[in-house]
Short mmCIF file of C-alpha atoms in Angstrom, two decimals:
data_model
loop_
_atom_site.label_atom_id
_atom_site.label_comp_id
_atom_site.label_asym_id
_atom_site.label_seq_id
_atom_site.Cartn_x
_atom_site.Cartn_y
_atom_site.Cartn_z
CA MET A 29 4.43 -22.19 -116.10
CA ASN A 30 5.82 -18.71 -115.64
CA GLY A 31 9.48 -17.97 -115.21
CA GLY A 32 8.85 -15.73 -112.24
CA ASP A 33 7.17 -12.38 -111.79
CA GLU A 34 10.28 -10.50 -112.69
CA VAL A 35 9.72 -7.16 -114.37
CA VAL A 36 12.40 -5.96 -116.72
CA ALA A 37 13.06 -2.35 -117.65
CA ALA A 38 13.49 -1.50 -121.27
CA SER A 39 17.03 -1.15 -122.45
CA ALA A 40 18.08 2.40 -123.22
CA ASP A 41 20.13 1.24 -126.21
CA PRO A 42 18.27 -1.31 -128.36
CA SER A 43 21.50 -2.27 -130.12
CA LEU A 44 23.10 -3.67 -126.95
CA PRO A 45 23.27 -7.50 -126.76
CA LEU A 46 20.18 -9.01 -125.23
CA GLU A 47 20.09 -11.35 -122.27
CA TRP A 48 17.39 -13.92 -122.91
CA ARG A 49 15.29 -15.37 -120.09
CA PHE A 50 12.73 -18.11 -119.89
CA SER A 51 9.15 -16.84 -119.73
CA GLN A 52 6.61 -19.64 -120.22
CA VAL A 53 6.08 -23.12 -121.54
CA PHE A 54 2.92 -24.85 -122.70
CA GLY A 55 2.61 -28.59 -123.19
CA GLU A 56 5.96 -29.46 -121.64
CA ARG A 57 6.73 -33.15 -121.45
CA SER A 58 7.42 -34.77 -118.11
CA ALA A 59 10.68 -36.59 -117.45
CA GLY A 60 9.37 -40.03 -118.35
CA GLU A 61 7.09 -39.01 -121.17
CA GLU A 62 8.16 -39.38 -124.77
CA VAL A 63 6.71 -38.02 -127.97
CA GLN A 64 6.38 -40.64 -130.66
CA GLU A 65 9.07 -39.30 -132.94
CA VAL A 66 9.77 -42.74 -134.38
CA CYS A 67 6.30 -42.93 -135.86
CA VAL A 68 5.83 -39.39 -137.06
CA SER A 69 2.32 -39.96 -138.36
CA SER A 70 1.03 -40.70 -134.86
CA ALA A 71 2.67 -37.71 -133.19
CA VAL A 72 -0.34 -35.49 -133.76
CA ASP A 73 0.57 -33.06 -130.97
CA ILE A 74 3.81 -31.90 -132.55
CA ILE A 75 3.56 -28.19 -133.39
CA SER A 76 3.89 -27.40 -137.10
CA ALA A 77 3.10 -23.66 -137.26
CA ILE A 78 3.44 -20.56 -135.03
CA GLU A 79 2.25 -17.02 -135.67
CA PHE A 80 1.75 -13.81 -133.64
CA ASP A 81 -1.01 -11.46 -134.70
CA HIS A 82 -0.21 -7.87 -135.71
CA SER A 83 -0.80 -6.47 -132.22
CA GLY A 84 1.15 -9.18 -130.45
CA ASP A 85 -1.74 -9.83 -128.07
CA HIS A 86 -2.61 -13.21 -129.58
CA LEU A 87 -0.56 -16.22 -130.59
CA ALA A 88 -1.71 -19.14 -132.71
CA THR A 89 -0.14 -22.57 -133.10
CA GLY A 90 -1.08 -25.41 -135.41
CA ASP A 91 -0.12 -29.05 -135.02
CA ARG A 92 0.08 -32.22 -137.07
CA GLY A 93 -3.33 -33.29 -135.86
CA GLY A 94 -5.02 -30.40 -137.67
CA ARG A 95 -5.76 -28.45 -134.49
CA VAL A 96 -5.27 -24.71 -133.99
CA VAL A 97 -4.62 -23.49 -130.46
CA LEU A 98 -4.97 -19.81 -129.57
CA PHE A 99 -3.23 -18.02 -126.72
CA GLU A 100 -4.12 -14.59 -125.40
CA ARG A 101 -1.87 -12.10 -123.66
CA SER A 102 -2.78 -11.95 -119.99
CA ASP A 103 -0.51 -9.22 -118.60
CA THR A 104 -2.36 -6.40 -120.43
CA ASN A 105 -5.84 -7.05 -119.08
CA ASN A 106 -6.24 -4.02 -116.85
CA ASP A 107 -9.22 -3.97 -114.54
CA ASN A 108 -10.49 -0.95 -112.63
CA SER A 109 -9.45 -2.23 -109.22
CA ASN A 110 -5.79 -2.64 -110.15
CA GLY A 111 -5.54 0.29 -112.53
CA ALA A 112 -3.82 2.71 -110.15
CA ARG A 113 -1.36 0.08 -108.95
CA ARG A 114 -0.48 -0.95 -112.49
CA ASP A 115 0.06 2.68 -113.47
CA LEU A 116 2.55 3.05 -110.63
CA GLU A 117 4.34 -0.13 -111.66
CA GLU A 118 4.61 1.01 -115.26
CA THR A 119 6.05 4.31 -114.07
CA ASP A 120 8.94 2.51 -112.35
CA TYR A 121 9.30 -0.25 -114.93
CA PRO A 122 8.46 0.87 -118.46
CA MET A 123 8.19 -2.62 -119.97
CA ARG A 124 6.80 -5.91 -118.65
CA HIS A 125 7.63 -9.08 -120.49
CA PRO A 126 4.57 -10.56 -122.22
CA GLU A 127 2.70 -13.41 -120.59
CA PHE A 128 0.16 -15.52 -122.41
CA CYS A 129 -2.65 -17.81 -121.32
CA TYR A 130 -4.65 -20.45 -123.12
CA LYS A 131 -7.70 -19.03 -124.93
CA THR A 132 -9.28 -21.77 -127.03
CA GLU A 133 -8.61 -24.46 -129.59
CA PHE A 134 -10.51 -25.94 -132.51
CA GLN A 135 -10.15 -28.63 -135.15
CA SER A 136 -9.19 -26.78 -138.31
CA HIS A 137 -8.55 -29.67 -140.73
CA ASP A 138 -9.37 -33.36 -140.85
CA PRO A 139 -7.64 -36.10 -142.85
CA GLU A 140 -9.05 -36.50 -146.34
CA PHE A 141 -8.60 -38.78 -149.31
CA ASP A 142 -8.39 -37.71 -152.94
CA TYR A 143 -10.09 -40.53 -154.81
CA LEU A 144 -9.13 -39.21 -158.25
CA LYS A 145 -5.42 -39.27 -157.44
CA SER A 146 -5.56 -42.02 -154.77
CA LEU A 147 -3.77 -39.63 -152.44
CA GLU A 148 -4.15 -39.21 -148.70
CA ILE A 149 -4.29 -35.58 -147.58
CA GLU A 150 -2.81 -35.02 -144.14
CA GLU A 151 -4.55 -32.82 -141.61
CA LYS A 152 -1.25 -31.19 -140.56
CA ILE A 153 -1.36 -27.40 -140.38
CA ASN A 154 1.36 -26.03 -142.68
CA GLU A 155 0.93 -22.35 -141.93
CA ILE A 156 -1.26 -19.86 -140.05
CA LYS A 157 -1.74 -16.19 -140.90
CA TRP A 158 -3.72 -13.62 -138.94
CA CYS A 159 -6.15 -11.33 -140.74
CA GLN A 160 -7.49 -7.95 -139.69
CA THR A 161 -9.84 -7.94 -136.71
CA ALA A 162 -13.42 -6.72 -137.09
CA ASN A 163 -16.13 -6.06 -134.49
CA GLY A 164 -14.08 -7.58 -131.71
CA ALA A 165 -13.66 -10.88 -133.58
CA LEU A 166 -10.39 -12.53 -134.55
CA PHE A 167 -9.86 -13.82 -138.08
CA LEU A 168 -7.12 -16.17 -139.24
CA LEU A 169 -6.21 -18.33 -142.20
CA SER A 170 -4.98 -21.89 -141.75
CA THR A 171 -3.91 -24.34 -144.41
CA ASN A 172 -2.89 -27.94 -144.83
CA ASP A 173 -1.47 -29.41 -148.04
CA LYS A 174 -4.56 -28.71 -150.16
CA THR A 175 -7.21 -26.61 -148.42
CA ILE A 176 -7.17 -23.12 -146.90
CA LYS A 177 -9.79 -22.08 -144.36
CA LEU A 178 -10.80 -18.71 -142.92
CA TRP A 179 -11.77 -18.89 -139.26
CA LYS A 180 -13.62 -16.40 -137.10
CA VAL A 181 -13.10 -16.57 -133.35
CA GLN A 182 -15.39 -14.47 -131.20
CA ASP A 183 -16.38 -14.44 -127.55
CA LYS A 184 -19.98 -15.53 -127.08
CA LYS A 185 -21.83 -15.06 -123.82
CA ILE A 186 -23.29 -18.25 -122.39
CA LYS A 187 -27.03 -17.85 -121.80
CA LYS A 188 -28.80 -19.82 -119.09
CA ILE A 189 -32.40 -19.98 -117.87
CA ALA A 190 -32.91 -18.83 -114.30
CA ASP A 191 -34.44 -21.21 -111.76
CA MET A 192 -38.21 -21.32 -111.50
CA ASN A 193 -40.39 -22.17 -108.47
CA LEU A 194 -41.32 -25.61 -109.81
CA ASP A 195 -40.54 -28.93 -108.25
CA PRO A 196 -37.89 -30.65 -110.43
CA SER A 197 -39.00 -34.07 -109.21
CA ARG A 198 -42.36 -33.55 -110.84
CA THR A 199 -41.04 -32.82 -114.31
CA VAL A 200 -40.62 -35.21 -117.19
CA GLY A 201 -37.83 -35.65 -119.74
CA ASN A 202 -37.84 -32.27 -121.47
CA GLY A 203 -38.33 -30.27 -118.28
CA THR A 204 -42.06 -29.53 -118.72
CA ILE A 205 -44.76 -30.59 -116.30
CA ALA A 206 -47.03 -33.32 -117.62
CA SER A 207 -50.39 -32.10 -116.35
CA SER A 208 -53.94 -31.75 -117.58
CA SER A 209 -56.35 -28.92 -116.90
CA ASN A 210 -59.26 -31.36 -116.85
CA SER A 211 -57.89 -34.07 -114.58
CA ASN A 212 -55.25 -34.51 -111.90
CA ILE A 213 -54.52 -38.05 -113.11
CA THR A 214 -52.41 -38.44 -116.27
CA SER A 215 -51.76 -41.74 -118.01
CA SER A 216 -48.38 -42.59 -119.52
CA CYS A 217 -47.90 -45.51 -121.89
CA LEU A 218 -45.47 -48.27 -121.04
CA VAL A 219 -43.47 -50.39 -123.47
CA ASN A 220 -45.81 -53.38 -123.28
CA GLY A 221 -48.91 -51.29 -123.67
CA GLY A 222 -49.67 -51.01 -119.98
CA VAL A 223 -50.71 -47.79 -118.31
CA ALA A 224 -49.12 -46.27 -115.24
CA GLU A 225 -50.79 -43.55 -113.24
CA VAL A 226 -48.76 -40.41 -112.54
CA ASN A 227 -49.99 -37.92 -109.97
CA ASN A 228 -49.41 -34.37 -111.22
CA SER A 229 -51.76 -32.73 -108.73
CA LEU A 230 -51.01 -29.26 -107.44
CA PRO A 231 -50.10 -28.63 -103.79
CA PRO A 232 -53.07 -28.40 -101.41
CA ARG A 233 -52.76 -24.63 -101.08
CA GLY A 234 -51.77 -24.14 -104.73
CA ILE A 235 -48.85 -22.09 -106.02
CA SER A 236 -48.81 -18.60 -104.64
CA SER A 237 -46.88 -17.16 -107.58
CA LEU A 238 -45.49 -18.51 -110.83
CA ARG A 239 -42.03 -17.27 -111.65
CA LEU A 240 -41.55 -17.09 -115.41
CA PRO A 241 -38.20 -18.28 -116.81
CA VAL A 242 -35.64 -15.55 -117.32
CA VAL A 243 -32.65 -15.85 -119.67
CA THR A 244 -29.46 -14.57 -118.03
CA SER A 245 -26.01 -14.08 -119.58
CA HIS A 246 -23.03 -15.55 -117.78
CA GLU A 247 -19.33 -15.63 -118.59
CA SER A 248 -18.30 -15.45 -122.23
CA SER A 249 -16.59 -18.28 -124.08
CA PRO A 250 -14.65 -18.08 -127.38
CA VAL A 251 -16.31 -19.84 -130.29
CA ALA A 252 -14.56 -20.64 -133.60
CA ARG A 253 -16.52 -20.80 -136.83
CA CYS A 254 -15.28 -21.53 -140.33
CA ARG A 255 -16.32 -18.66 -142.62
CA ARG A 256 -14.68 -19.64 -145.92
CA VAL A 257 -13.08 -22.72 -147.46
CA TYR A 258 -10.65 -22.13 -150.32
CA ALA A 259 -10.16 -25.50 -152.00
CA HIS A 260 -9.45 -27.25 -155.32
CA ALA A 261 -6.91 -24.68 -156.53
CA HIS A 262 -3.60 -26.49 -155.98
CA ASP A 263 -2.37 -29.65 -157.62
CA TYR A 264 0.70 -29.73 -155.39
CA HIS A 265 1.24 -29.26 -151.69
CA ILE A 266 0.72 -25.74 -150.35
CA ASN A 267 3.90 -24.54 -148.65
CA SER A 268 2.96 -20.97 -147.71
CA ILE A 269 0.18 -18.41 -147.51
CA SER A 270 0.54 -14.65 -147.02
CA ASN A 271 -1.90 -11.81 -146.39
CA ASN A 272 -1.78 -8.65 -148.44
CA SER A 273 -1.46 -5.23 -146.84
CA ASP A 274 -4.73 -4.18 -148.51
CA GLY A 275 -6.62 -6.45 -146.11
CA GLU A 276 -8.68 -7.92 -148.93
CA THR A 277 -6.49 -10.48 -150.71
CA PHE A 278 -3.95 -13.18 -149.95
CA ILE A 279 -1.71 -15.56 -151.85
CA SER A 280 -1.16 -19.29 -151.58
CA ALA A 281 1.90 -21.01 -153.02
CA ASP A 282 2.65 -24.62 -153.87
CA ASP A 283 5.67 -26.14 -155.58
CA LEU A 284 4.87 -24.75 -159.03
CA ARG A 285 2.20 -22.07 -158.75
CA ILE A 286 1.16 -19.02 -156.75
CA ASN A 287 -2.54 -18.12 -156.63
CA LEU A 288 -4.15 -14.82 -155.64
CA TRP A 289 -7.39 -14.97 -153.63
CA ASN A 290 -9.98 -12.52 -152.41
CA LEU A 291 -10.96 -13.20 -148.82
CA GLU A 292 -14.66 -12.85 -149.67
CA ILE A 293 -14.56 -15.17 -152.72
CA SER A 294 -13.76 -18.81 -152.05
CA ASN A 295 -14.66 -20.42 -155.38
CA GLN A 296 -12.29 -18.45 -157.59
CA SER A 297 -8.59 -17.58 -157.59
CA PHE A 298 -6.15 -16.09 -160.07
CA ASN A 299 -2.89 -17.77 -161.01
CA ILE A 300 -0.16 -15.10 -160.92
CA VAL A 301 2.99 -17.25 -160.99
CA ASP A 302 3.41 -20.52 -162.88
CA VAL A 303 6.83 -22.14 -163.14
CA LYS A 304 5.57 -25.49 -164.44
CA PRO A 305 7.41 -26.37 -167.68
CA VAL A 306 5.73 -27.88 -170.71
CA LYS A 307 7.51 -31.15 -170.01
CA MET A 308 7.94 -32.15 -166.40
CA GLU A 309 11.35 -33.67 -167.16
CA ASP A 310 12.55 -30.11 -167.82
CA LEU A 311 11.68 -29.05 -164.27
CA SER A 312 14.79 -27.61 -162.60
CA GLU A 313 13.46 -25.72 -159.56
CA VAL A 314 10.35 -25.40 -157.44
CA ILE A 315 8.80 -22.66 -155.31
CA THR A 316 9.61 -23.06 -151.63
CA SER A 317 8.09 -19.98 -149.99
CA ALA A 318 6.20 -16.79 -150.88
CA GLU A 319 5.33 -13.62 -148.99
CA PHE A 320 3.66 -10.29 -149.71
CA HIS A 321 5.50 -7.03 -149.12
CA PRO A 322 4.35 -5.59 -145.75
CA THR A 323 3.40 -2.16 -147.13
CA HIS A 324 3.21 -2.34 -150.95
CA CYS A 325 0.15 -4.35 -151.94
CA ASN A 326 1.44 -4.88 -155.49
CA MET A 327 4.75 -6.49 -154.56
CA LEU A 328 5.59 -9.98 -153.37
CA ALA A 329 8.65 -12.21 -153.19
CA TYR A 330 9.06 -15.95 -153.60
CA SER A 331 12.03 -18.24 -153.15
CA SER A 332 13.13 -21.33 -155.05
CA SER A 333 14.96 -24.58 -154.45
CA LYS A 334 17.99 -23.19 -156.30
CA GLY A 335 18.62 -20.55 -153.65
CA SER A 336 17.21 -17.59 -155.57
CA ILE A 337 14.59 -15.05 -154.50
CA ARG A 338 12.44 -13.23 -157.02
CA LEU A 339 10.68 -9.94 -156.39
CA ILE A 340 7.67 -9.40 -158.64
CA ASP A 341 5.32 -6.50 -159.30
CA MET A 342 1.73 -7.50 -160.03
CA ARG A 343 1.17 -4.24 -161.92
CA GLN A 344 3.38 -5.42 -164.76
CA SER A 345 1.11 -8.18 -166.04
CA ALA A 346 -1.64 -10.52 -164.97
CA LEU A 347 0.70 -13.52 -165.12
CA CYS A 348 3.98 -12.53 -163.51
CA ASP A 349 6.31 -14.64 -165.65
CA SER A 350 9.08 -12.06 -165.37
CA HIS A 351 10.50 -10.72 -162.14
CA SER A 352 11.42 -7.19 -161.16
CA LYS A 353 14.54 -8.24 -159.29
CA LEU A 354 16.45 -11.46 -158.78
CA PHE A 355 18.37 -12.01 -155.56
CA VAL A 356 20.96 -14.77 -155.76
CA GLU A 357 24.31 -15.17 -154.11
CA PRO A 358 27.24 -14.95 -156.57
CA GLU A 359 28.74 -18.33 -157.36
CA VAL A 360 31.95 -19.15 -155.56
CA ALA A 361 34.77 -20.45 -157.70
CA GLY A 362 35.76 -24.00 -156.89
CA PRO A 363 34.47 -27.55 -157.06
CA LYS A 364 30.84 -28.31 -156.24
CA SER A 365 29.66 -31.32 -154.34
CA PHE A 366 26.52 -33.39 -154.65
CA PHE A 367 25.01 -31.44 -151.74
CA THR A 368 25.73 -27.93 -153.00
CA GLU A 369 22.34 -27.42 -154.62
CA ILE A 370 20.45 -29.22 -151.84
CA ILE A 371 21.75 -27.01 -149.04
CA ALA A 372 21.26 -23.88 -151.19
CA SER A 373 17.49 -24.38 -151.28
CA VAL A 374 15.70 -21.55 -149.46
CA SER A 375 13.24 -22.90 -146.92
CA ASP A 376 11.74 -19.62 -145.67
CA ILE A 377 11.70 -15.87 -146.38
CA LYS A 378 10.47 -13.00 -144.22
CA PHE A 379 10.23 -9.29 -144.93
CA ALA A 380 11.35 -6.84 -142.28
CA LYS A 381 8.55 -4.76 -140.81
CA GLU A 382 9.35 -1.67 -142.88
CA GLY A 383 9.85 -3.74 -146.05
CA ARG A 384 13.39 -2.60 -146.91
CA TYR A 385 15.14 -5.83 -145.97
CA LEU A 386 14.37 -9.46 -146.68
CA LEU A 387 15.52 -12.40 -144.56
CA SER A 388 16.06 -15.85 -146.06
CA ARG A 389 17.01 -19.20 -144.56
CA ASP A 390 18.70 -22.06 -146.38
CA TYR A 391 19.96 -25.22 -144.76
CA MET A 392 23.28 -23.86 -143.50
CA THR A 393 22.94 -20.08 -143.37
CA LEU A 394 20.71 -17.12 -142.67
CA LYS A 395 20.97 -14.28 -145.19
CA LEU A 396 19.86 -10.66 -145.09
CA TRP A 397 19.03 -8.95 -148.38
CA ASP A 398 18.44 -5.33 -149.29
CA ILE A 399 15.66 -5.20 -151.89
CA ASN A 400 17.34 -2.16 -153.43
CA MET A 401 20.56 -4.10 -154.03
CA ASP A 402 20.46 -7.36 -155.99
CA SER A 403 24.22 -7.92 -156.23
CA GLY A 404 24.29 -10.17 -153.17
CA PRO A 405 23.24 -10.44 -149.52
CA VAL A 406 24.29 -7.64 -147.19
CA ALA A 407 24.98 -10.18 -144.44
CA THR A 408 25.37 -13.95 -144.14
CA PHE A 409 25.13 -15.72 -140.79
CA GLN A 410 26.41 -19.27 -140.32
CA VAL A 411 23.83 -21.23 -138.35
CA HIS A 412 25.54 -24.62 -137.97
CA GLU A 413 28.69 -24.60 -140.08
CA TYR A 414 30.02 -27.55 -138.08
CA LEU A 415 27.54 -29.83 -139.89
CA LYS A 416 29.34 -29.63 -143.23
CA PRO A 417 31.44 -32.76 -142.60
CA LYS A 418 28.22 -34.60 -141.71
CA LEU A 419 26.25 -33.88 -144.89
CA CYS A 420 26.38 -37.54 -145.98
CA ASP A 421 24.82 -38.67 -142.72
CA LEU A 422 22.25 -35.89 -142.92
CA TYR A 423 21.35 -37.00 -146.43
CA GLU A 424 20.98 -40.62 -145.38
CA ASN A 425 18.48 -39.82 -142.62
CA ASP A 426 16.72 -37.12 -144.73
CA SER A 427 17.60 -34.41 -142.22
CA ILE A 428 19.22 -32.39 -145.00
CA PHE A 429 15.69 -31.71 -146.32
CA ASP A 430 14.46 -30.17 -143.07
CA LYS A 431 12.74 -26.81 -143.59
CA PHE A 432 13.86 -24.33 -140.94
CA GLU A 433 11.93 -21.10 -140.53
CA CYS A 434 13.31 -17.66 -139.71
CA CYS A 435 11.96 -14.47 -138.14
CA MET A 436 12.95 -10.86 -137.53
CA SER A 437 12.37 -8.55 -134.60
CA GLY A 438 9.90 -5.72 -134.94
CA ASN A 439 12.67 -3.09 -134.96
CA GLY A 440 14.63 -5.02 -137.60
CA LEU A 441 17.79 -5.20 -135.49
CA ARG A 442 17.84 -8.96 -134.90
CA ALA A 443 16.94 -12.22 -136.58
CA ALA A 444 16.41 -15.74 -135.26
CA THR A 445 16.27 -19.25 -136.66
CA GLY A 446 16.37 -22.82 -135.40
CA SER A 447 18.79 -25.73 -135.47
CA TYR A 448 19.11 -29.27 -134.11
CA SER A 449 19.10 -30.47 -130.50
CA ASN A 450 16.28 -27.94 -129.92
CA LEU A 451 18.72 -25.05 -130.32
CA PHE A 452 17.95 -21.70 -131.89
CA ARG A 453 20.26 -18.82 -132.82
CA VAL A 454 19.71 -15.07 -132.46
CA PHE A 455 21.88 -12.73 -134.55
CA GLY A 456 22.25 -8.97 -134.53
CA VAL A 457 21.74 -7.81 -138.12
CA SER A 458 22.34 -4.09 -137.67
CA PRO A 459 25.57 -2.72 -139.23
CA GLY A 460 28.57 -3.38 -137.01
CA SER A 461 26.71 -5.70 -134.64
CA THR A 462 28.55 -8.78 -133.40
CA GLU A 463 25.68 -10.09 -131.28
CA THR A 464 25.21 -13.85 -131.40
CA SER A 465 23.23 -15.97 -128.98
CA THR A 466 22.70 -19.71 -128.94
CA LEU A 467 19.81 -20.88 -126.79
CA GLU A 468 18.13 -24.18 -126.05
CA ALA A 469 14.37 -24.60 -125.98
CA SER A 470 14.13 -25.50 -122.30
CA ARG A 471 13.53 -23.83 -118.96
CA ASN A 472 17.22 -22.94 -118.89
CA PRO A 473 17.84 -21.45 -122.35
CA MET A 474 21.44 -20.45 -121.66
CA ARG A 475 22.52 -23.93 -120.59
CA ARG A 476 24.35 -24.62 -123.84
CA HIS A 477 25.36 -21.04 -124.55
CA VAL A 478 29.05 -20.19 -124.79
CA PRO A 479 29.92 -16.57 -125.64
CA ILE A 480 31.76 -16.35 -128.93
CA PRO A 481 34.39 -13.59 -129.00
CA SER A 482 34.24 -11.17 -131.87
CA ARG A 483 37.07 -11.09 -134.35
CA PRO A 484 38.25 -7.51 -134.84
CA SER A 485 40.72 -8.68 -137.47
CA ARG A 486 37.82 -9.49 -139.81
CA ALA A 487 36.84 -6.18 -141.38
CA LEU A 488 33.17 -5.57 -141.99
CA SER A 489 32.37 -3.74 -145.19
CA SER A 490 29.66 -1.10 -145.07
CA ILE A 491 27.90 -2.73 -148.03
CA THR A 492 28.53 -6.45 -147.88
CA ARG A 493 29.61 -8.28 -144.76
CA VAL A 494 29.86 -12.02 -144.48
CA VAL A 495 29.35 -12.85 -140.83
CA SER A 496 30.80 -16.15 -139.70
CA ARG A 497 29.77 -15.82 -136.08
CA GLY A 498 29.01 -19.16 -134.53
CA THR A 499 31.17 -21.28 -136.80
CA GLU A 500 33.35 -22.45 -133.94
CA SER A 501 31.60 -23.11 -130.70
CA PRO A 502 32.60 -26.15 -128.66
CA GLY A 503 29.79 -25.46 -126.21
CA VAL A 504 27.17 -25.82 -128.93
CA ASP A 505 27.99 -29.32 -130.07
CA GLY A 506 30.80 -28.02 -132.20
CA ASN A 507 32.09 -31.54 -132.75
CA SER A 508 28.58 -32.51 -133.99
CA ASN A 509 28.85 -35.82 -132.15
CA ALA A 510 26.25 -35.00 -129.53
CA LEU A 511 23.74 -33.53 -131.96
CA ASP A 512 20.29 -35.05 -131.86
CA TYR A 513 18.83 -34.83 -135.35
CA SER A 514 15.40 -35.98 -134.18
CA THR A 515 14.96 -32.96 -131.89
CA LYS A 516 14.88 -30.06 -134.30
CA LEU A 517 13.53 -26.58 -133.81
CA LEU A 518 11.86 -25.75 -137.12
CA HIS A 519 9.21 -23.21 -136.14
CA LEU A 520 9.56 -19.94 -134.26
CA ALA A 521 8.07 -16.44 -134.26
CA TRP A 522 9.16 -13.04 -132.94
CA HIS A 523 6.75 -10.72 -131.15
CA PRO A 524 5.93 -7.79 -133.49
CA SER A 525 6.82 -5.04 -131.01
CA GLU A 526 8.80 -6.58 -128.14
CA ASN A 527 11.85 -8.77 -127.71
CA SER A 528 9.95 -11.98 -127.16
CA ILE A 529 10.32 -15.24 -129.08
CA ALA A 530 7.95 -18.20 -129.23
CA CYS A 531 9.42 -21.46 -130.50
CA ALA A 532 8.21 -25.03 -130.87
CA ALA A 533 10.14 -28.03 -129.59
CA ALA A 534 8.09 -31.09 -130.58
CA ASN A 535 4.74 -30.65 -128.79
CA SER A 536 5.99 -27.96 -126.39
CA LEU A 537 5.68 -24.21 -126.90
CA TYR A 538 8.47 -22.24 -125.22
CA MET A 539 8.51 -18.47 -124.83
CA TYR A 540 11.49 -16.26 -124.01
CA TYR A 541 11.96 -12.55 -123.44
CA ALA A 542 14.87 -10.13 -123.17
#
């Protein structure tokens, strides 16, 4: 499972290009095993959500079968016997790449049926968000298309009864001795009404001492319990949930509305954004993603299918019909095709850790926005520009509607997103950076990687820089003939404090470090 016990020292300059290495894999398919991609509804093991907690010590994944699997970091569990040795190792090697082990799993959602609308509700987990820990317990939110649940996961010690000095062969079903103080012969009724004699007499010399049962605690085991169910608040499919920095509230967004919840109140929510028109035929755009600002509890951003991102301030009004800022890329002069608006739809947005920058992903590009500058993105990264001639084919097989996620490193210097053929791209987003990596979700991530030389002739503006790195790469299926549209890497997450990425390739969870 592990990619070796190699220990890597931290880089002195965090802006230097990273060399990615394989770390771990969970649920890897064998050579002859196939995931049922043809019949998507039966591929319940395919991962549909990934999320690190705020400390980076726990990782949660959700799948199409409604299950949530938790992983726990194993390389930070210091015991007393190895404490001195580990201290010496950390003196020589300041950073050890994170290693995770399986912790527990539980069934979060089950398939349901809405009888009023004659609609089947899938159990697939759309998103997972970690909440603040309390009293050593882990809390997380998970959602499918209609229902959000708050889960508490806590280690419970297993209690067992110590052995007693009684003969097990002389006990009956529930473990108690069937005896009588008045007689040594006890009658037990048979099915047909007959009576059988059972000898429950004591030993000839009696019992010298009776050892009373003692309850002892053994190893602990994690137990998941559902604490809250937030239901019946969305008429359309929930596409995202996001925790607030105040630790008390969260939002849930569907195609037309965003609701604000209190974690302690499950039967009431407040509608803060509503883009539903009076007449549905006037509908021109839908909400695709929403996220709270990481530090300002009154601010949140949401994206739309028209490629715009709106930043709203909840202090302005109870119903946030107007936005504080609108982020949209300036229109390019020239003819527009049938696919222009489709590929402009934003599938995911993520705030940087400090909240200054916002990352967005549409079908073709990854964009970095400065929330203080709404004139346009500060950087645009081409993810798979070579697919433009294939848009008709992508539309025919519905691949053009795939929703790719994006993520940013904890220091805000890099961003990552997925592509087809189980590839994912890592870009350096700091000013002047030309870092670009293309990796494959496999045990050999650099197998398809071909270094792309920088172009010094293309000047980078200090304010706006359009980065076209990765547009021409023959080693990454540049001709688009060998691309496998059925193997797509949609979900990935970056460790909050280290250069470690977890990504999902079908039912396999791959982890890499640099």
